[in-house]
CSV table of C-alpha atoms in Angstrom, one decimal:
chain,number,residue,atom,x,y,z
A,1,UNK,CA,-7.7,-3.6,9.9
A,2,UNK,CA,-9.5,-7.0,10.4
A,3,UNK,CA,-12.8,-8.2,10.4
A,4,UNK,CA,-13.9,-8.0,14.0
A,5,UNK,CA,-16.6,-11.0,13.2
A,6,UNK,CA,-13.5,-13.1,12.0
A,7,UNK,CA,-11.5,-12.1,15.0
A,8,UNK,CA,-14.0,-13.7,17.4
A,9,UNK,CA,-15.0,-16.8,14.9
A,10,UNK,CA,-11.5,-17.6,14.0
A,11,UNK,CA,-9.1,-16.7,16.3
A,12,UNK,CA,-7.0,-19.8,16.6
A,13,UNK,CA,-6.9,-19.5,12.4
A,14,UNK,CA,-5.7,-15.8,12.5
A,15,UNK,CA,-3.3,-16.5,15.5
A,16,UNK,CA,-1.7,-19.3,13.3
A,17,UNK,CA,-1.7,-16.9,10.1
A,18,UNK,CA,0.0,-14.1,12.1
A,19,UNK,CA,2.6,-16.8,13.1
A,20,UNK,CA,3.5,-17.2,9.8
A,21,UNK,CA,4.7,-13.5,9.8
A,22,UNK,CA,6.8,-14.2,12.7
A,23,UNK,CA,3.9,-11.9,14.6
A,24,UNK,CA,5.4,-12.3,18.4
A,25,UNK,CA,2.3,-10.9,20.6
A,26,UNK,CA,0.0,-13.4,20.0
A,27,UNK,CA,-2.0,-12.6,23.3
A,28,UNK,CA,-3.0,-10.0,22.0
A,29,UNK,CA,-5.8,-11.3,20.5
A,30,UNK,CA,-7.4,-12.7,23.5
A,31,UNK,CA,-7.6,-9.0,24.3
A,32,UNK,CA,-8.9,-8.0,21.8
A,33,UNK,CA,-11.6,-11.1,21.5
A,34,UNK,CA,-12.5,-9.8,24.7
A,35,UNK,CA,-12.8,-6.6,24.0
A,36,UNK,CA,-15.0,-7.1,21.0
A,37,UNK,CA,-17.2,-9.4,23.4
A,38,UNK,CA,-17.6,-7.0,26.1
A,39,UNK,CA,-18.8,-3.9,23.5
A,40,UNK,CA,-21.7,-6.2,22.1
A,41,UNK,CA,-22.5,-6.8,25.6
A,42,UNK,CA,-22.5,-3.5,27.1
A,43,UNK,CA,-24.7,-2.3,23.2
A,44,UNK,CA,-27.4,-4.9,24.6
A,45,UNK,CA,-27.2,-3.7,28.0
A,46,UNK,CA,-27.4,0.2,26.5
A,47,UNK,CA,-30.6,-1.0,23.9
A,48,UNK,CA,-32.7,-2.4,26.4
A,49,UNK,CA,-32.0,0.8,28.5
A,50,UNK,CA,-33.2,2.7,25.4
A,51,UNK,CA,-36.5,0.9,25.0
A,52,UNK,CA,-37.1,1.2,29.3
A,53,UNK,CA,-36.6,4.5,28.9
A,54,UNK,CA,-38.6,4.9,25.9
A,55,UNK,CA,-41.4,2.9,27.5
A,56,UNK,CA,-41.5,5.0,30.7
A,57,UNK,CA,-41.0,8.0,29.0
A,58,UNK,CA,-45.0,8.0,27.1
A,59,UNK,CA,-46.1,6.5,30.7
A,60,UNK,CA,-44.8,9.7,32.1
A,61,UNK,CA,-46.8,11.2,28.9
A,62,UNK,CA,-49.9,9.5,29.7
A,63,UNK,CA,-49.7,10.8,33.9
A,64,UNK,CA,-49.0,14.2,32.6
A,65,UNK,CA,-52.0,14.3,30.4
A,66,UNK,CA,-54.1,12.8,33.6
A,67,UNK,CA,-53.0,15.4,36.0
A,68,UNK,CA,-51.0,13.0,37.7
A,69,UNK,CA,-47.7,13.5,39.9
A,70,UNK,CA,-44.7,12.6,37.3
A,71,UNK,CA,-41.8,13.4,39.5
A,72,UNK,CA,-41.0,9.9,40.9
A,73,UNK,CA,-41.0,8.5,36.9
A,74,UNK,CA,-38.9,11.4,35.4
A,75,UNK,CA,-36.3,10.9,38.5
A,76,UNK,CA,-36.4,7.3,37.4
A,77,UNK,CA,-36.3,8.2,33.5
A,78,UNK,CA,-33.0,10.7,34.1
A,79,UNK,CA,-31.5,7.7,36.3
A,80,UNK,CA,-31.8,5.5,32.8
A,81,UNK,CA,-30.4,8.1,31.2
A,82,UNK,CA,-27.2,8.5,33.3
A,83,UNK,CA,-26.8,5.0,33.0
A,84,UNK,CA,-26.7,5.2,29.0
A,85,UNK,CA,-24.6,7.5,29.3
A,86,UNK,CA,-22.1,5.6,31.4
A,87,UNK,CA,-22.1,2.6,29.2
A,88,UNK,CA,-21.7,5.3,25.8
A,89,UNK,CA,-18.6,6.7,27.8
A,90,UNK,CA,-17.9,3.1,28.3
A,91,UNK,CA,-18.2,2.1,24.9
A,92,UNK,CA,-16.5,4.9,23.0
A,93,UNK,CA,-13.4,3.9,25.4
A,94,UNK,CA,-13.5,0.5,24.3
A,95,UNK,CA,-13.9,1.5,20.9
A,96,UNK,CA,-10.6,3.5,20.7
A,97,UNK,CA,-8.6,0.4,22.4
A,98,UNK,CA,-10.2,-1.9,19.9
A,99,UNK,CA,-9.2,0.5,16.8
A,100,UNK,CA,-5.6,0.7,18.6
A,101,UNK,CA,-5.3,-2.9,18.8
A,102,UNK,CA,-6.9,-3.1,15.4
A,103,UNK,CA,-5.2,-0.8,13.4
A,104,UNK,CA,-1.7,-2.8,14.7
A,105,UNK,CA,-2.3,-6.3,13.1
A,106,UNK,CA,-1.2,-7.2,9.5
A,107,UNK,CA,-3.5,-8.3,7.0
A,108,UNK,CA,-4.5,-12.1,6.4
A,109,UNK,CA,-2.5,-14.1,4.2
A,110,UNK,CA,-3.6,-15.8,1.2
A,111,UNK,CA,-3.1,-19.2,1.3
A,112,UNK,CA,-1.4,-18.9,-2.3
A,113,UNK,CA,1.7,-17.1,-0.1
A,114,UNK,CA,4.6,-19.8,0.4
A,115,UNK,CA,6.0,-20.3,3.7
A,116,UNK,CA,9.4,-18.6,4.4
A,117,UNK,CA,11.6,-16.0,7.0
A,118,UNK,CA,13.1,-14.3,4.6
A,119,UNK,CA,13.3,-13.4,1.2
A,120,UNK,CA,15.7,-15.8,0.1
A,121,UNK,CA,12.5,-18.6,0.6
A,122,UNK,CA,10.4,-16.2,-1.8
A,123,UNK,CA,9.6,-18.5,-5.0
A,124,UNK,CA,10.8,-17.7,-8.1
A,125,UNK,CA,7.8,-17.9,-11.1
A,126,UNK,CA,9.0,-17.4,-14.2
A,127,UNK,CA,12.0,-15.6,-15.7
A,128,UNK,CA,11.2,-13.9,-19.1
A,129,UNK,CA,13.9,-11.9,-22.0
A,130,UNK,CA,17.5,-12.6,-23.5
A,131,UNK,CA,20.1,-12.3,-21.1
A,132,UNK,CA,22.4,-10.0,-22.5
A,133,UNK,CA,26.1,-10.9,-23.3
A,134,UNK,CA,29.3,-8.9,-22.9
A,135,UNK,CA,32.3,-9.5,-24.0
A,136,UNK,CA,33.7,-7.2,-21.8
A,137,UNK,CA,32.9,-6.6,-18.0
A,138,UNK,CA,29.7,-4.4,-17.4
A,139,UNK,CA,29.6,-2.2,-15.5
A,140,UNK,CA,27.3,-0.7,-12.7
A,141,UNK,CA,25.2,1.8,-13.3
A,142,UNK,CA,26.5,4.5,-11.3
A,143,UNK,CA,29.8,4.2,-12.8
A,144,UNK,CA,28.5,4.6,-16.2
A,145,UNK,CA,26.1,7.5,-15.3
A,146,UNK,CA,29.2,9.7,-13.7
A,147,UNK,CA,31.4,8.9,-16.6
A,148,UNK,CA,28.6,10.0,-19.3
A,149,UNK,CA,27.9,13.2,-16.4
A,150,UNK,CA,24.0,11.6,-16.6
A,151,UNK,CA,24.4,11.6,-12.9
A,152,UNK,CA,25.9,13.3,-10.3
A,153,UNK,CA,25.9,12.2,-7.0
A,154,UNK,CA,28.0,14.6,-5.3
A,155,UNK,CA,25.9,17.4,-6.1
A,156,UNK,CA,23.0,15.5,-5.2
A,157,UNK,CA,24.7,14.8,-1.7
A,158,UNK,CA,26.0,18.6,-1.4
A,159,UNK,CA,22.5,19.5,-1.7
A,160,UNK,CA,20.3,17.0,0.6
A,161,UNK,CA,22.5,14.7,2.1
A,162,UNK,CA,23.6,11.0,1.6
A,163,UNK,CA,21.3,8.8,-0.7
A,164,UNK,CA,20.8,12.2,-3.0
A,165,UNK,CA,21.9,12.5,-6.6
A,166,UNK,CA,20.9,14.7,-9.3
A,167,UNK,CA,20.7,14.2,-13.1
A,168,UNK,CA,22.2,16.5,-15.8
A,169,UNK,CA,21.4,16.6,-19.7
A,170,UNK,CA,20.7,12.9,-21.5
A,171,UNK,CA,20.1,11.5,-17.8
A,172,UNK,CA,17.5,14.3,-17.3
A,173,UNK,CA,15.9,13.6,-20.1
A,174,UNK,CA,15.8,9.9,-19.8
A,175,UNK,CA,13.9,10.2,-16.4
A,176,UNK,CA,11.6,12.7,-18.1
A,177,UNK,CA,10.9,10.4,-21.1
A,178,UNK,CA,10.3,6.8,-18.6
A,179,UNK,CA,7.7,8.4,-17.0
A,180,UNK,CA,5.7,9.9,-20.1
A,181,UNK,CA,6.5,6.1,-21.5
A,182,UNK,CA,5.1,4.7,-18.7
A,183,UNK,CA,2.1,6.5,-18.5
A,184,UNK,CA,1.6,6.3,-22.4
A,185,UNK,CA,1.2,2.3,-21.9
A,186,UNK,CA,-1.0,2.4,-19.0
A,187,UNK,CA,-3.3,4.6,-19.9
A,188,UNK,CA,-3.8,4.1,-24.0
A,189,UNK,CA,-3.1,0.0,-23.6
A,190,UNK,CA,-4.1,-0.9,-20.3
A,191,UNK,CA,-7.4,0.9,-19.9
A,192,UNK,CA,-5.7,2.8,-16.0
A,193,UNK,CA,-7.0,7.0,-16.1
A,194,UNK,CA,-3.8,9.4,-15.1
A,195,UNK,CA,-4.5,11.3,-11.9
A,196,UNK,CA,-2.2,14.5,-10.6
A,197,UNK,CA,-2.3,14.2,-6.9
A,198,UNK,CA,-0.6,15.8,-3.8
A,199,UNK,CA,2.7,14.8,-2.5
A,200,UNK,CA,1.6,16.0,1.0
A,201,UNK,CA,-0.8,13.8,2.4
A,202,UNK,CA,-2.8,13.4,6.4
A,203,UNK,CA,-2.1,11.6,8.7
A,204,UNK,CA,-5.9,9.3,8.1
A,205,UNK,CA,-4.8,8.8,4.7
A,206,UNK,CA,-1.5,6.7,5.6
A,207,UNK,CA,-3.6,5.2,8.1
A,208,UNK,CA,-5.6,3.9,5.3
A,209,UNK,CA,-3.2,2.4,3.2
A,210,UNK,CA,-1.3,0.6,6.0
A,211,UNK,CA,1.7,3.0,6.9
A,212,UNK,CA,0.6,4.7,9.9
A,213,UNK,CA,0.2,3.8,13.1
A,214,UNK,CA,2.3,0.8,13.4
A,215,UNK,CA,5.3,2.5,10.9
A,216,UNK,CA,5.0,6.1,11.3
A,217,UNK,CA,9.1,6.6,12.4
A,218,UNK,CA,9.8,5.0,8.8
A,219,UNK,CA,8.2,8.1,6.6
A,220,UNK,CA,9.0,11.8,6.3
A,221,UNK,CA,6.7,13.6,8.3
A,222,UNK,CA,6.2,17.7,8.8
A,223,UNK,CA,4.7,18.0,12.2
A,224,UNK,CA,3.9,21.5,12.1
A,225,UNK,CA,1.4,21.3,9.6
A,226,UNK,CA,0.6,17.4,10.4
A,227,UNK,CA,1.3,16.3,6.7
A,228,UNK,CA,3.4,13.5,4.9
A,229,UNK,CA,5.4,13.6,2.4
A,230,UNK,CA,4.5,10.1,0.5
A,231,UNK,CA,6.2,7.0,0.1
A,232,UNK,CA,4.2,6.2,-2.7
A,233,UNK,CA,1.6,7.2,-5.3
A,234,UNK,CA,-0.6,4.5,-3.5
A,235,UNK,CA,-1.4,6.7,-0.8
A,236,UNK,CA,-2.9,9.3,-2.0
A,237,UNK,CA,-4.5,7.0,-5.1
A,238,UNK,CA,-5.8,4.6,-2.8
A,239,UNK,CA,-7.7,7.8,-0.6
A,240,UNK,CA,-9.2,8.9,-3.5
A,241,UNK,CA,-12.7,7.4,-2.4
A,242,UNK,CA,-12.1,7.2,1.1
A,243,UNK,CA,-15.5,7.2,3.1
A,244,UNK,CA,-17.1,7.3,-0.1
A,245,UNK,CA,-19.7,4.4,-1.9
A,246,UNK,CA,-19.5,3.3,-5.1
A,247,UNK,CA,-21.5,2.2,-7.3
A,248,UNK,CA,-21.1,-1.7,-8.7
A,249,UNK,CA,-21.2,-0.2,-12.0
A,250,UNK,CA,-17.7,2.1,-11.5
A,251,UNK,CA,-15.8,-1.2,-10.5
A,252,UNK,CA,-13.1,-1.6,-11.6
A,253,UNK,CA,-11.7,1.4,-11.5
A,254,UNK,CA,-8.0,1.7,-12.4
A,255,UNK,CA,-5.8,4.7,-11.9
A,256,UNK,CA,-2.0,5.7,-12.1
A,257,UNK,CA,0.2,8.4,-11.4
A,258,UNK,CA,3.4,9.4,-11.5
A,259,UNK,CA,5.2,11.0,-8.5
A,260,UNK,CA,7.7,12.2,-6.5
A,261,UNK,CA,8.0,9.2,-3.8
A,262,UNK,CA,10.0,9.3,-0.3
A,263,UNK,CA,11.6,7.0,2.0
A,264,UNK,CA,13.3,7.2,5.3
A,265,UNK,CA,15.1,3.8,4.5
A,266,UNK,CA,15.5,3.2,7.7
A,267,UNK,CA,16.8,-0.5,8.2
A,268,UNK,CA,18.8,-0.2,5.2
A,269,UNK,CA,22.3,0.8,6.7
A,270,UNK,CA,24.8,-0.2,4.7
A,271,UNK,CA,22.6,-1.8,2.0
A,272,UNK,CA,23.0,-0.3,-1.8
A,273,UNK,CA,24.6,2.8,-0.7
A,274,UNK,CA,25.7,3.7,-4.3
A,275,UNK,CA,23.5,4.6,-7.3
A,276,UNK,CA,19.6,4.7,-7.6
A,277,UNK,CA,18.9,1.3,-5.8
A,278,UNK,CA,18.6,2.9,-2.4
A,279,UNK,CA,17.5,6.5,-2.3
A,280,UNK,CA,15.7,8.5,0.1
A,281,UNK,CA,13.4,10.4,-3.0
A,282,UNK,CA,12.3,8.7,-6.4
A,283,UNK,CA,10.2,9.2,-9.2
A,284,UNK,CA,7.4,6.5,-9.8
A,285,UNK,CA,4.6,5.3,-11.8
A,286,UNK,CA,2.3,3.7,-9.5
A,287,UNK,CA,-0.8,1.5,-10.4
A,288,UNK,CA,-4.0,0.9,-8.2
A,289,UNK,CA,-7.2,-0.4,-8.5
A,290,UNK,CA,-10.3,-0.8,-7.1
A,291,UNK,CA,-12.3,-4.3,-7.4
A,292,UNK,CA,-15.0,-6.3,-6.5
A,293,UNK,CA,-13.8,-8.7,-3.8
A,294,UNK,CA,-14.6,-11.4,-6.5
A,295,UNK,CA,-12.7,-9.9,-9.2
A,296,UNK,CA,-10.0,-8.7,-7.2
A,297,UNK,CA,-7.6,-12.2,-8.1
A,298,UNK,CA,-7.9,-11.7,-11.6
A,299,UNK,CA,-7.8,-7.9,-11.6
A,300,UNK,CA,-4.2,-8.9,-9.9
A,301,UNK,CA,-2.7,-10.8,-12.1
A,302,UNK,CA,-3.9,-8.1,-14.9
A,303,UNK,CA,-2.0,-5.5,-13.1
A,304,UNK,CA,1.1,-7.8,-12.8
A,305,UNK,CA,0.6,-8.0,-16.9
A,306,UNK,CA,0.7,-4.5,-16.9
A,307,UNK,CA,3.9,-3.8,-15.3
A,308,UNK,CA,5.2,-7.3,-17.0
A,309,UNK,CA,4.7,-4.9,-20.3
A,310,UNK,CA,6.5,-2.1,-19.6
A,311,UNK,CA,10.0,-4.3,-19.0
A,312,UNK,CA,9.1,-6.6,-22.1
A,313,UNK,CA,8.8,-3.2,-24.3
A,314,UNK,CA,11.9,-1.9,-22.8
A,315,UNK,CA,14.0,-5.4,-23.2
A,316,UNK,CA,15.1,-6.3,-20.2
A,317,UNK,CA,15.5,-9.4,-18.6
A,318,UNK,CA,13.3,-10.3,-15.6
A,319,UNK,CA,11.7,-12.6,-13.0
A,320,UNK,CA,8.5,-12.6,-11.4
A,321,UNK,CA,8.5,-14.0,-7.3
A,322,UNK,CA,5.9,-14.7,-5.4
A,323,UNK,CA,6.7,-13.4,-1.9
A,324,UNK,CA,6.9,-15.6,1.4
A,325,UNK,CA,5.3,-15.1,4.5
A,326,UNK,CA,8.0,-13.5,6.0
A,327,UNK,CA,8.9,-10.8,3.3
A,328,UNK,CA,5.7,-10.0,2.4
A,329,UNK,CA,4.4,-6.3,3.8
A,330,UNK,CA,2.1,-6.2,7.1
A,331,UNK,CA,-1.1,-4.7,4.5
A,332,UNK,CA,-0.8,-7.0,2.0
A,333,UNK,CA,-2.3,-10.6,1.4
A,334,UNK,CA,-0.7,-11.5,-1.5
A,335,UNK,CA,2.4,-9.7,-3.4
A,336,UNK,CA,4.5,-10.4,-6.6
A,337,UNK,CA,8.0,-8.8,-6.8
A,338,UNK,CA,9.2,-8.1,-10.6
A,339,UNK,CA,12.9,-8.2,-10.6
A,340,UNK,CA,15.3,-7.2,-13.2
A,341,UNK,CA,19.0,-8.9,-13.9
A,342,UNK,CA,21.6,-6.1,-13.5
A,343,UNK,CA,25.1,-7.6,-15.5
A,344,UNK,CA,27.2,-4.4,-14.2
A,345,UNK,CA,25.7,-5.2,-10.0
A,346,UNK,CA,25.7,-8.9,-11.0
A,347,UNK,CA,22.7,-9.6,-9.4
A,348,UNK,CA,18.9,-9.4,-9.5
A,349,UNK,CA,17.1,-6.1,-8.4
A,350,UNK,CA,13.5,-5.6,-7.2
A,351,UNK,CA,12.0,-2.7,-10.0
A,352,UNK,CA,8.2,-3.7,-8.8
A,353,UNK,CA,5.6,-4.8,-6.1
A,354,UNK,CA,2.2,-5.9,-7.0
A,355,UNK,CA,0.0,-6.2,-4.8
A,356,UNK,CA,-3.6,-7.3,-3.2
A,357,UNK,CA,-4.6,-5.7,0.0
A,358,UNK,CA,-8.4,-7.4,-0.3
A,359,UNK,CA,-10.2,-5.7,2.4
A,360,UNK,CA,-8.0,-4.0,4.4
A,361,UNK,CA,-6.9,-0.9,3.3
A,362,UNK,CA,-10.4,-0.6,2.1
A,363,UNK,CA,-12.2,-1.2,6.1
A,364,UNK,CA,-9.9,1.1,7.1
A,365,UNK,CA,-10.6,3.8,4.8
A,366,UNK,CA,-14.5,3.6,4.8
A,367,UNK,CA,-13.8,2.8,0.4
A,368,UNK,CA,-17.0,0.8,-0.2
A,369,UNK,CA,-19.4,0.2,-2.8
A,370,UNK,CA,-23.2,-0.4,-3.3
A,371,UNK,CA,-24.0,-3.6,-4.8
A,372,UNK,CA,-27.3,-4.2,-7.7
A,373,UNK,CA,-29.1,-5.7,-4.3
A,374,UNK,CA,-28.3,-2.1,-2.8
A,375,UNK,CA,-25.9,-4.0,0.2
A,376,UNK,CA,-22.8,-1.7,0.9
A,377,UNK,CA,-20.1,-3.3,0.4
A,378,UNK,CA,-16.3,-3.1,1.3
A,379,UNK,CA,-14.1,-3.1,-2.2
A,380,UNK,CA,-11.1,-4.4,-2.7
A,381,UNK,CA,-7.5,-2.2,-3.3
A,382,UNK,CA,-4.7,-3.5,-5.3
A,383,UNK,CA,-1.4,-1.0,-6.3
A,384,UNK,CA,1.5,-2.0,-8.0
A,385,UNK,CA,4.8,0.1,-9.4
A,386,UNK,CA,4.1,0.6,-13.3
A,387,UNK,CA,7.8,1.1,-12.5
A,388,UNK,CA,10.1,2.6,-10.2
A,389,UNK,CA,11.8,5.1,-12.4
A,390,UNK,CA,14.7,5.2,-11.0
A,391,UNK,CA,15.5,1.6,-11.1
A,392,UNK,CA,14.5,1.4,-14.5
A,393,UNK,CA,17.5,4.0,-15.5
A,394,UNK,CA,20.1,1.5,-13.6
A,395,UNK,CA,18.6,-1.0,-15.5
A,396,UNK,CA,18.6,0.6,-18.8
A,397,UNK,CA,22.3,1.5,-18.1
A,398,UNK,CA,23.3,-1.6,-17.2
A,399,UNK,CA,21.5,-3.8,-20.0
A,400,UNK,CA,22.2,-1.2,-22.9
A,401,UNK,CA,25.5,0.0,-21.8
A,402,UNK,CA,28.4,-0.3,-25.1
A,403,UNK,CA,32.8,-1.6,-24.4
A,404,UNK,CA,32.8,2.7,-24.6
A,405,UNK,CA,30.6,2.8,-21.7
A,406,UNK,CA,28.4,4.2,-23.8
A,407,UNK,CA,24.2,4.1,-23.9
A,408,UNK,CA,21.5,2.8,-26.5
A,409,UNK,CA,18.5,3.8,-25.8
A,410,UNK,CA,16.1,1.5,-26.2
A,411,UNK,CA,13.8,1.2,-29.2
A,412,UNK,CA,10.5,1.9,-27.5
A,413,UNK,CA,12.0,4.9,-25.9
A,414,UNK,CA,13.6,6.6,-29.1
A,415,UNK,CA,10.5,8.4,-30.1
A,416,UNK,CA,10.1,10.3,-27.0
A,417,UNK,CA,14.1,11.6,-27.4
């Protein structure tokens, strides 16, 4: 959700920023420009109605107290009335059309983002680790993990359907000792507080965060009770202080969890349909934070440290990219993808997003904080994946895997085996 001030100041500069998304309905703005107009019309109209009535209201006061005839006045007092209420009838409809509207644009891009379509115009950072050598051919990941019985994909299939798998003994435990790992590091090293949270979330708190109402057919949703299942820790993280204010002195606050995750995948057909790349349910540990809007850069590139870490404990090779305008996600302003080489899939793999939302998650949820001169202001929300857990396995697999096709575990792991 936008800025309505901005919308009317800057239109031609938004319309040229949601160009750069490849955003086609461009007229909508005028709309909505007008829209915005008309409500701070029709609120002067309705206030200077308020103080008439107001006005003739203590006359009517004054007549009364005299003895005097006030029929004529309170006729004309109830006719003010009626007409507030037409505009507040008025108003509240506007109001929903503007939050429709609204709640359907992207969020402004930073001017950091590099211009692109698609994400093979995303800009490559930095690259950081050894790249491993073989001197035989690696292999992928869900090879390995049925040979080793770590993972079993047809039972995961028999029991939910394509993209399921299931984990037996070693590969179990693996999962299990990631995501104590993970939150080890983020919580003794980088300061974050672990937080248990639902999995099953509303319908306002997607809203929030972005997914809902623009991408609602792309989650898992149970309409008889009118809850989500999550697509991320984010969500329910991120609605932690919904409607709530802050206080300057909480900021930053930084908080991680790890969780079931789940995705429709829909637009994937045909796209990593073997092994853990692709999956329709994942576990995670997510990172967000919450930031003063002038903090909010440098609390971002902290966070992309933070999941940096957890791959440069674990030795594996990876990249950081900066995302174009045309891969980047409709809620975020600026993201950083951390990928990870995989020698057995012979390519690079996307194992974490980091991102900074600025203000709009935040306007949307109501997440806002009271500054030392005692001004409310709106925060800003940043998340990131402190990793995908699943990916990380593939990656482990693949990076640590032996001629036998068997598995080191790496050394920071060992102590939790």
């Amino acid at each position: 959700m936008l800025d309505t001030k901005f919308i009317t100041e800057n239109t031609e500069e938004l319309k040229k920023n949601l160009e750069l998304r490849g955003f086609k309905d461009l007229g909508i703005l005028d709309e909505l420009t007008r829209i915005i107009l008309s409500k701070k019309d029709l609120q002067k109209k309705a206030e200077v109605l308020r103080e008439e009535r107001n006005r003739a209201s203590k006359e009517i006061g004054k007549v009364k107290q005299a003895g005097g005839d006030i029929a004529v006045a309170s006729a004309s007092v109830k006719s003010i009335g009626d007409k507030i209420k037409e505009i507040e009838t008025e108003l509240e409809s506007q109001e929903k059309l503007l939050n429709e509207i609204n709640l359907g644009l992207p969020n402004l891009l930073d001017a950091q983002v590099p211009i692109g379509k698609t994400e093979l115009e995303n800009q490559v950072l930095y690259e950081h680790g050894e790249l491993r050598q073989f001197s035989f051919a690696p292999k992928p990941h869900y090879e390995l993990g049925e040979n080793l019985k770590w993972i079993d994909f047809e039972r995961g299939v028999k029991l939910a359907g394509g993209r399921a798998y299931t984990y037996f003994g070693q590969g179990a435990k693996l999962e299990r000792a990631l995501a104590n790992f993970m939150l080890d590091t983020h919580t003794r090293e980088h300061g974050y507080t672990e937080v248990w949270v639902p999995i099953m979330v509303t319908d306002e708190c997607m809203q929030t965060t972005g997914q809902y109402p623009k991408f609602k057919d792309e989650y898992y949703r149970l309409e008889r009770d009118e809850l989500n299942l999550i697509p991320t820790a984010e969500v329910p993280l991120t609605n932690l202080y919904r409607d709530e204010i802050l206080s300057e002195e909480q900021l930053p606050i930084s908080v991680t969890s790890h969780t079931s995750c789940f995705r429709r995948e829909a637009g994937s057909y045909g796209k990593d349909t073997r092994g853990l790349v692709r999956v329709h349910q994942f576990q995670k540990v997510e990172l967000v934070k919450f930031s003063k809007p002038e903090d909010s850069e440098a609390e971002h590139k902290k966070m992309l440290s933070h999941a940096e870490n957890i791959l440069k404990k674990l030795g594996l090779r990876f990249r950081v990219v900066l995302l174009c305008t045309g891969d980047i996600s409709a809620a975020s302003s600026l993201t950083y993808d951390l990928e990870v080489w995989m020698p057995g899939l012979n390519r690079w793999m996307e194992i974490s997003s980091v991102s900074n939302f600025k203000d709009y998650q935040a306007r949307r949820g109501k997440i806002r904080y009271k500054s030392k001169e005692g001004k409310n202001q709106l925060v800003h929300t940043l998340n990131g994946s402190g990793l995908a857990i699943g990916r990380t396995i593939a990656a482990i697999m693949e990076n640590y895997q032996d001629e036998k096709g068997n598995i080191q575990i790496p050394e920071a792991l060992k102590s939790y085996f």
